Short mmCIF file of C-alpha atoms in Angstrom, two decimals:
data_model
loop_
_atom_site.label_atom_id
_atom_site.label_comp_id
_atom_site.label_asym_id
_atom_site.label_seq_id
_atom_site.Cartn_x
_atom_site.Cartn_y
_atom_site.Cartn_z
CA MET A 238 0.87 -3.79 20.72
CA SER A 239 -2.43 -5.80 21.58
CA ASN A 240 -5.26 -5.77 18.96
CA ARG A 241 -7.42 -4.56 21.78
CA TYR A 242 -5.62 -1.22 22.01
CA VAL A 243 -5.13 -1.04 18.15
CA GLU A 244 -8.72 -1.24 17.98
CA MET A 245 -9.50 1.91 20.24
CA GLY A 246 -7.33 3.84 17.90
CA LEU A 247 -4.42 5.83 18.73
CA SER A 248 -3.99 9.71 19.56
CA ALA A 249 -2.43 9.76 16.08
CA PRO A 250 -1.14 7.40 13.42
CA VAL A 251 1.83 5.41 13.88
CA ASN A 252 2.33 6.20 10.07
CA LEU A 253 0.30 7.51 7.26
CA THR A 254 0.33 7.53 3.34
CA TRP A 255 0.27 11.09 1.64
CA GLU A 256 -0.59 10.82 -2.13
CA VAL A 257 1.06 14.10 -2.63
CA SER A 258 -0.14 13.94 -6.76
CA LEU A 259 -1.96 12.36 -9.24
CA ALA A 260 0.71 13.61 -11.61
CA CYS A 261 2.47 10.45 -13.47
CA ASN A 262 4.85 9.77 -16.24
CA LEU A 263 3.61 6.18 -16.57
CA ARG A 264 -0.13 4.55 -16.76
CA CYS A 265 0.30 1.28 -15.07
CA SER A 266 -2.53 -0.65 -15.79
CA HIS A 267 -2.90 -1.55 -11.69
CA CYS A 268 -2.76 1.77 -10.61
CA LEU A 269 -4.65 2.12 -7.36
CA SER A 270 -5.48 5.47 -8.20
CA SER A 271 -5.88 6.14 -12.11
CA SER A 272 -2.90 8.31 -11.86
CA GLY A 273 -2.01 10.64 -14.55
CA GLU A 274 -2.90 13.96 -14.77
CA PRO A 275 -2.34 16.09 -11.51
CA ALA A 276 -5.92 16.14 -9.60
CA GLU A 277 -7.48 19.86 -9.63
CA GLY A 278 -6.73 21.78 -6.31
CA GLU A 279 -3.65 19.88 -5.17
CA LEU A 280 -2.48 21.24 -1.94
CA SER A 281 -0.37 24.46 -2.29
CA THR A 282 3.52 23.99 -0.92
CA ALA A 283 2.06 26.26 2.01
CA GLU A 284 -0.99 23.67 2.61
CA ALA A 285 1.75 20.94 2.24
CA LEU A 286 4.51 22.31 4.66
CA ASP A 287 1.43 23.33 7.13
CA LEU A 288 0.37 19.83 7.04
CA VAL A 289 3.91 18.72 8.12
CA GLU A 290 3.82 20.87 11.38
CA GLN A 291 0.38 19.25 12.21
CA LEU A 292 1.65 15.97 11.58
CA HIS A 293 4.87 16.34 13.59
CA SER A 294 2.85 18.13 16.46
CA GLY A 295 0.27 15.27 16.64
CA GLY A 296 3.08 12.56 16.81
CA VAL A 297 2.93 10.92 13.87
CA PHE A 298 6.16 8.78 13.28
CA GLN A 299 6.54 8.14 9.61
CA VAL A 300 4.89 9.28 6.31
CA ASN A 301 4.66 7.12 3.07
CA PHE A 302 4.78 9.11 0.06
CA GLY A 303 2.91 7.91 -3.28
CA GLY A 304 1.13 8.86 -5.85
CA GLY A 305 0.86 9.28 -8.58
CA GLU A 306 4.65 9.88 -9.18
CA PRO A 307 6.10 12.07 -6.12
CA PHE A 308 8.97 13.49 -7.64
CA LEU A 309 6.90 14.93 -10.41
CA ARG A 310 5.64 17.06 -7.58
CA PRO A 311 8.07 20.62 -8.27
CA ASP A 312 7.99 21.11 -4.51
CA PHE A 313 8.17 17.31 -2.94
CA GLU A 314 11.97 17.53 -2.15
CA GLU A 315 11.02 20.80 0.19
CA ILE A 316 8.13 18.63 1.53
CA LEU A 317 10.53 15.64 2.43
CA ALA A 318 12.99 18.04 3.80
CA ALA A 319 10.45 19.84 6.23
CA CYS A 320 9.83 15.98 7.43
CA HIS A 321 13.23 15.47 8.05
CA ALA A 322 13.84 18.52 9.76
CA ARG A 323 11.04 17.64 12.16
CA GLY A 324 12.33 14.04 12.64
CA ILE A 325 9.59 12.29 10.97
CA MET A 326 10.90 9.26 8.86
CA THR A 327 9.72 9.25 5.38
CA CYS A 328 9.51 6.49 2.79
CA ILE A 329 8.81 7.29 -1.03
CA SER A 330 7.03 5.20 -3.46
CA THR A 331 8.52 5.86 -7.08
CA ASN A 332 8.71 4.24 -10.08
CA GLY A 333 12.09 4.86 -10.50
CA THR A 334 12.24 6.49 -13.56
CA LEU A 335 13.15 10.19 -12.44
CA ILE A 336 15.91 8.84 -10.10
CA GLY A 337 19.55 10.10 -11.18
CA PRO A 338 22.93 10.29 -9.63
CA GLU A 339 22.30 13.95 -8.48
CA ARG A 340 18.80 13.28 -6.87
CA VAL A 341 20.12 10.29 -4.85
CA ALA A 342 22.91 12.39 -3.61
CA ARG A 343 20.51 15.02 -2.25
CA LEU A 344 18.12 12.23 -0.63
CA ALA A 345 21.07 10.47 1.03
CA GLU A 346 21.93 13.57 2.97
CA SER A 347 19.22 12.30 5.46
CA ARG A 348 19.00 9.30 7.68
CA LEU A 349 15.35 9.71 7.68
CA VAL A 350 14.43 8.22 4.01
CA ALA A 351 13.59 5.29 2.62
CA ILE A 352 12.76 4.29 -0.89
CA GLN A 353 10.73 1.48 -2.54
CA VAL A 354 11.00 1.49 -6.53
CA SER A 355 8.30 -0.30 -7.93
CA MET A 356 8.58 -3.30 -10.48
CA ASP A 357 6.21 -5.82 -11.57
CA GLY A 358 8.01 -8.77 -13.09
CA ALA A 359 11.19 -10.29 -12.85
CA ARG A 360 11.58 -10.10 -16.72
CA ARG A 361 11.49 -7.19 -18.56
CA GLU A 362 8.47 -8.44 -20.73
CA THR A 363 6.54 -9.25 -17.56
CA CYS A 364 7.18 -5.78 -16.05
CA ASP A 365 6.68 -3.39 -19.02
CA ALA A 366 3.64 -5.25 -20.38
CA ILE A 367 1.94 -3.80 -16.79
CA ARG A 368 4.22 -0.41 -16.31
CA GLY A 369 5.16 0.71 -19.74
CA LYS A 370 7.89 -0.06 -22.59
CA GLY A 371 11.53 0.79 -21.15
CA VAL A 372 10.41 1.07 -17.50
CA TYR A 373 12.12 -2.09 -16.18
CA ASP A 374 15.45 -0.96 -17.54
CA LYS A 375 14.95 2.61 -16.16
CA ALA A 376 14.13 1.12 -12.60
CA ILE A 377 17.24 -1.42 -12.75
CA GLU A 378 19.16 1.43 -13.13
CA ALA A 379 17.41 3.61 -10.27
CA ILE A 380 17.67 0.65 -7.84
CA LYS A 381 21.45 0.31 -8.60
CA LEU A 382 21.94 3.57 -7.86
CA LEU A 383 19.88 3.88 -4.58
CA ALA A 384 21.98 0.32 -3.53
CA ALA A 385 25.06 2.09 -4.03
CA SER A 386 24.07 5.07 -1.54
CA SER A 387 23.27 4.75 1.96
CA ILE A 388 19.48 4.99 1.55
CA PRO A 389 17.59 1.84 2.51
CA THR A 390 15.82 0.50 -0.71
CA SER A 391 13.54 -2.07 -1.42
CA ILE A 392 11.67 -3.44 -4.73
CA ASN A 393 7.91 -3.21 -4.36
CA THR A 394 5.98 -5.70 -6.76
CA VAL A 395 2.25 -5.82 -6.76
CA LEU A 396 1.25 -9.42 -7.26
CA THR A 397 -0.54 -10.30 -10.27
CA ALA A 398 -1.72 -12.94 -12.31
CA GLN A 399 0.86 -12.31 -15.14
CA ASN A 400 3.69 -12.19 -12.28
CA ALA A 401 2.67 -14.49 -9.81
CA GLY A 402 5.09 -17.25 -10.93
CA GLU A 403 8.03 -14.83 -11.19
CA ILE A 404 7.88 -13.94 -7.39
CA PRO A 405 10.74 -16.26 -6.43
CA ALA A 406 12.74 -14.84 -9.10
CA MET A 407 12.14 -11.18 -8.13
CA HIS A 408 12.97 -12.27 -4.75
CA GLU A 409 16.42 -13.34 -6.28
CA LEU A 410 16.74 -10.35 -8.38
CA ALA A 411 16.59 -8.01 -4.83
CA ARG A 412 18.82 -9.97 -3.33
CA SER A 413 21.43 -9.72 -6.50
CA LEU A 414 21.00 -6.09 -6.47
CA GLY A 415 21.62 -5.37 -2.57
CA VAL A 416 18.08 -4.53 -1.62
CA SER A 417 14.93 -6.25 0.22
CA LEU A 418 11.68 -7.17 -1.60
CA ARG A 419 8.24 -6.12 -0.70
CA VAL A 420 5.30 -7.55 -2.12
CA SER A 421 2.12 -5.95 -2.21
CA ARG A 422 -1.71 -7.00 -2.93
CA PHE A 423 -3.42 -6.01 -5.87
CA ARG A 424 -6.77 -4.02 -5.21
CA PRO A 425 -9.59 -3.33 -7.58
CA SER A 426 -9.05 0.35 -7.04
CA GLY A 427 -8.52 2.84 -9.48
CA ARG A 428 -7.22 1.63 -12.86
CA GLY A 429 -6.87 -1.76 -11.19
CA ALA A 430 -10.74 -1.85 -11.17
CA ASP A 431 -10.67 -1.25 -15.01
CA ASN A 432 -8.39 -4.34 -15.29
CA TRP A 433 -9.53 -6.57 -12.25
CA ASP A 434 -10.40 -9.49 -14.51
CA ASP A 435 -7.26 -9.75 -16.31
CA LEU A 436 -5.00 -9.02 -13.44
CA ARG A 437 -6.52 -10.57 -10.82
CA PRO A 438 -4.46 -13.69 -9.26
CA THR A 439 -6.27 -16.75 -9.29
CA PRO A 440 -6.78 -18.59 -5.85
CA ALA A 441 -4.26 -21.34 -6.57
CA GLN A 442 -1.95 -18.35 -7.08
CA LEU A 443 -2.66 -16.83 -3.99
CA LEU A 444 -2.45 -20.03 -1.87
CA ALA A 445 0.86 -20.53 -3.66
CA PHE A 446 2.21 -17.27 -2.95
CA SER A 447 1.27 -17.78 0.97
CA ASP A 448 3.17 -20.85 1.05
CA TRP A 449 6.18 -19.66 -0.28
CA LEU A 450 5.70 -16.19 1.77
CA ALA A 451 6.13 -18.50 5.02
CA ARG A 452 9.20 -19.93 3.74
CA SER A 453 10.47 -16.41 2.93
CA GLY A 454 11.15 -14.43 6.45
CA ASP A 455 13.04 -11.54 4.72
CA VAL A 456 10.04 -10.57 2.14
CA ARG A 457 7.92 -7.86 3.51
CA THR A 458 4.34 -7.13 2.66
CA GLY A 459 3.50 -4.62 5.82
CA ASP A 460 -0.02 -5.67 6.35
CA SER A 461 -1.20 -6.03 2.75
CA PHE A 462 -1.40 -9.85 3.23
CA PHE A 463 -2.62 -10.56 6.54
CA SER A 464 -5.43 -12.09 5.19
CA LEU A 465 -3.55 -14.15 2.90
CA THR A 466 -0.61 -14.89 5.24
CA SER A 467 -0.08 -18.70 6.89
CA GLN A 468 -0.20 -19.21 10.59
CA GLU A 469 3.88 -19.85 10.63
CA ARG A 470 3.98 -16.32 9.54
CA GLN A 471 1.28 -14.71 11.86
CA GLY A 472 3.64 -12.86 14.43
CA LEU A 473 5.60 -10.78 11.75
CA GLY A 474 2.84 -8.49 10.87
CA LEU A 475 -0.27 -7.06 11.86
CA ASN A 476 -3.32 -9.38 11.88
CA LEU A 477 -5.97 -7.08 11.54
CA CYS A 478 -6.96 -3.73 9.27
CA GLY A 479 -4.98 -0.92 10.84
CA ALA A 480 -6.97 1.67 8.48
CA ALA A 481 -8.42 4.57 11.09
CA LYS A 482 -6.72 2.46 13.97
CA LEU A 483 -2.71 2.57 13.08
CA THR A 484 -2.75 4.68 9.88
CA CYS A 485 -4.54 6.80 7.37
CA CYS A 486 -4.57 8.36 3.84
CA VAL A 487 -4.36 11.60 2.70
CA GLY A 488 -5.26 12.57 -0.76
CA PRO A 489 -3.39 15.35 -3.25
CA THR A 490 -6.14 17.68 -2.33
CA GLY A 491 -6.12 17.09 1.13
CA ASN A 492 -8.79 15.04 1.69
CA MET A 493 -8.35 11.99 4.24
CA TYR A 494 -9.48 8.82 4.04
CA PRO A 495 -9.02 5.26 5.93
CA CYS A 496 -6.74 3.96 3.46
CA ALA A 497 -5.35 4.70 0.03
CA PHE A 498 -7.75 1.99 -1.61
CA LEU A 499 -10.76 3.79 -0.23
CA GLN A 500 -10.27 7.43 -1.67
CA THR A 501 -13.68 7.96 -2.81
CA ASP A 502 -16.59 10.38 -1.24
CA ARG A 503 -17.88 7.67 0.32
CA PHE A 504 -15.21 6.97 2.80
CA LYS A 505 -13.93 10.51 3.07
CA ALA A 506 -13.19 11.69 6.67
CA GLY A 507 -12.93 14.98 6.18
CA SER A 508 -10.70 17.73 4.45
CA LEU A 509 -7.62 19.27 6.00
CA ARG A 510 -8.90 22.85 4.64
CA ASP A 511 -12.06 22.82 7.08
CA ASN A 512 -10.35 20.87 9.90
CA THR A 513 -7.07 20.33 11.13
CA PHE A 514 -5.27 16.70 10.83
CA LYS A 515 -6.26 15.98 14.72
CA GLU A 516 -9.76 17.16 14.53
CA ILE A 517 -10.19 14.73 11.46
CA TRP A 518 -8.53 11.82 13.29
CA ASP A 519 -9.98 12.47 16.54
CA ASP A 520 -13.75 13.12 15.35
CA SER A 521 -14.32 11.81 12.11
CA GLU A 522 -17.40 9.38 11.86
CA ILE A 523 -15.97 7.29 8.96
CA TYR A 524 -12.97 6.54 11.00
CA ALA A 525 -14.86 5.88 14.21
CA SER A 526 -16.99 3.37 11.94
CA PHE A 527 -13.74 1.75 11.20
CA ARG A 528 -12.33 1.60 14.76
CA SER A 529 -15.86 -0.45 15.59
CA LEU A 530 -15.92 -2.58 12.34
CA ARG A 531 -16.40 -6.24 13.60
CA ILE A 532 -16.70 -8.82 10.73
CA HIS A 533 -19.18 -11.27 12.68
CA SER A 534 -19.30 -13.63 9.81
CA CYS A 535 -15.92 -14.41 9.87
CA GLU A 536 -15.68 -14.97 13.52
CA GLU A 537 -16.41 -19.04 13.58
CA CYS A 538 -13.70 -19.37 10.77
CA GLN A 539 -10.45 -21.37 12.18
CA ARG A 540 -8.44 -18.49 10.95
CA PHE A 541 -10.13 -15.43 12.20
CA ASP A 542 -7.44 -14.70 14.52
CA GLN A 543 -4.87 -14.62 11.99
CA CYS A 544 -6.92 -12.03 9.99
CA HIS A 545 -10.16 -10.96 11.61
CA GLY A 546 -12.16 -10.56 8.34
CA GLY A 547 -9.12 -9.45 6.10
CA CYS A 548 -9.39 -6.18 4.21
CA PRO A 549 -12.51 -3.94 4.00
CA ALA A 550 -11.19 -2.09 0.91
CA VAL A 551 -11.51 -5.47 -1.02
CA ALA A 552 -14.73 -6.36 0.60
CA TRP A 553 -16.28 -2.85 -0.37
CA HIS A 554 -14.75 -3.15 -4.18
CA LEU A 555 -15.68 -6.43 -4.77
CA LYS A 556 -19.07 -7.03 -2.50
CA ASN A 557 -20.19 -3.12 -1.68
CA ASP A 558 -19.97 -3.96 1.69
CA ILE A 559 -17.33 -3.29 4.27
CA ASN A 560 -18.70 -5.83 6.81
CA GLY A 561 -18.98 -8.87 4.47
CA GLY A 562 -15.23 -10.24 5.06
CA ASP A 563 -12.32 -10.30 2.26
CA PRO A 564 -13.54 -12.30 -0.57
CA GLU A 565 -9.74 -13.16 -1.12
CA CYS A 566 -9.05 -15.08 2.17
CA LEU A 567 -6.96 -18.02 2.25
CA GLU A 568 -10.19 -19.93 3.46
CA ARG A 569 -12.46 -18.86 0.41
CA CYS A 570 -9.40 -19.62 -1.86
CA VAL A 571 -9.46 -23.31 -0.47
CA THR A 572 -13.20 -23.47 -0.56
CA SER A 573 -12.87 -21.66 -4.30
CA ILE A 574 -10.58 -24.27 -5.51
CA ALA A 575 -12.81 -27.31 -4.18
CA ASP A 576 -15.83 -26.37 -5.60
CA GLU A 577 -13.94 -25.81 -9.21
CA ALA A 578 -12.65 -29.60 -8.85
CA ARG A 579 -16.46 -30.66 -7.72
CA THR A 580 -17.87 -28.70 -10.99
CA ALA A 581 -15.16 -30.15 -13.02
CA LYS A 582 -15.83 -33.76 -11.60
CA ALA A 583 -19.48 -33.58 -12.06
CA ALA A 584 -19.02 -32.13 -15.53
#
């Protein structure tokens, strides 16, 4: 699919993220949504099932479920079953603590579900420092149960300053468990914004990760690292922001946003309680602005074809400007390290 076609916006998103609830039994320090208690006014079961019908009629191929912890929503498996009955692929992002043999058996009845279990370190100490004491062991137990089933399973790791050196070991751990590895980018939204300075990878760590990623073709990132990806890996993923073009986000109360990292009033595209999914996708001014977004300040960069300005969400959270280019792109990482070296030498 050409960039030109993507930039025009599709008749429906290929996939979307649906944050079904803010309820969570953990308090991870990098959480993009500050999850904990359910949001006030979350979609009812009837509203959620109606949305599934709208997604099906609109031609949405896949729904990525997140939260919060999706399995804390009492009707979540009913929502899943409705998706599967209509041929919609689903991927569930879970912390793994509520995964048991009976649940795995039920989920395995469908061939349309995949699961990614969040872990943030190859060592128990590293993971538990971010996610909570005992979570590492519970996640491992869940992954073993899932790996023994027919459900495609992956480990999802958010790259932070604390675990950057353990990513190769995470890769080996995933292989040893019979699952794949996905590495997600840490962005300063939700609780992650509160802990940004402590968890943010350094430019040197980002560059080292990019180099390692180029040698690890079976590690997935989605489009999370398009602005950090080496040229050798360019063909393996989307090289521009897909928000409002290929994907979007539905929040727990039915508000729609460009992506999960921009769930703020500033970027609210509409409410499913006021308009249909298709009306918001087709007519939202917020979505139109993302479809026409061009990062002109980056156009002269030698890497522009690899990232097209990078992630607008990071640019917004760090610079209050979606038009300013990704502050953590590889070129800026290289420049930052060079500036630090010059400063140290001058001192």
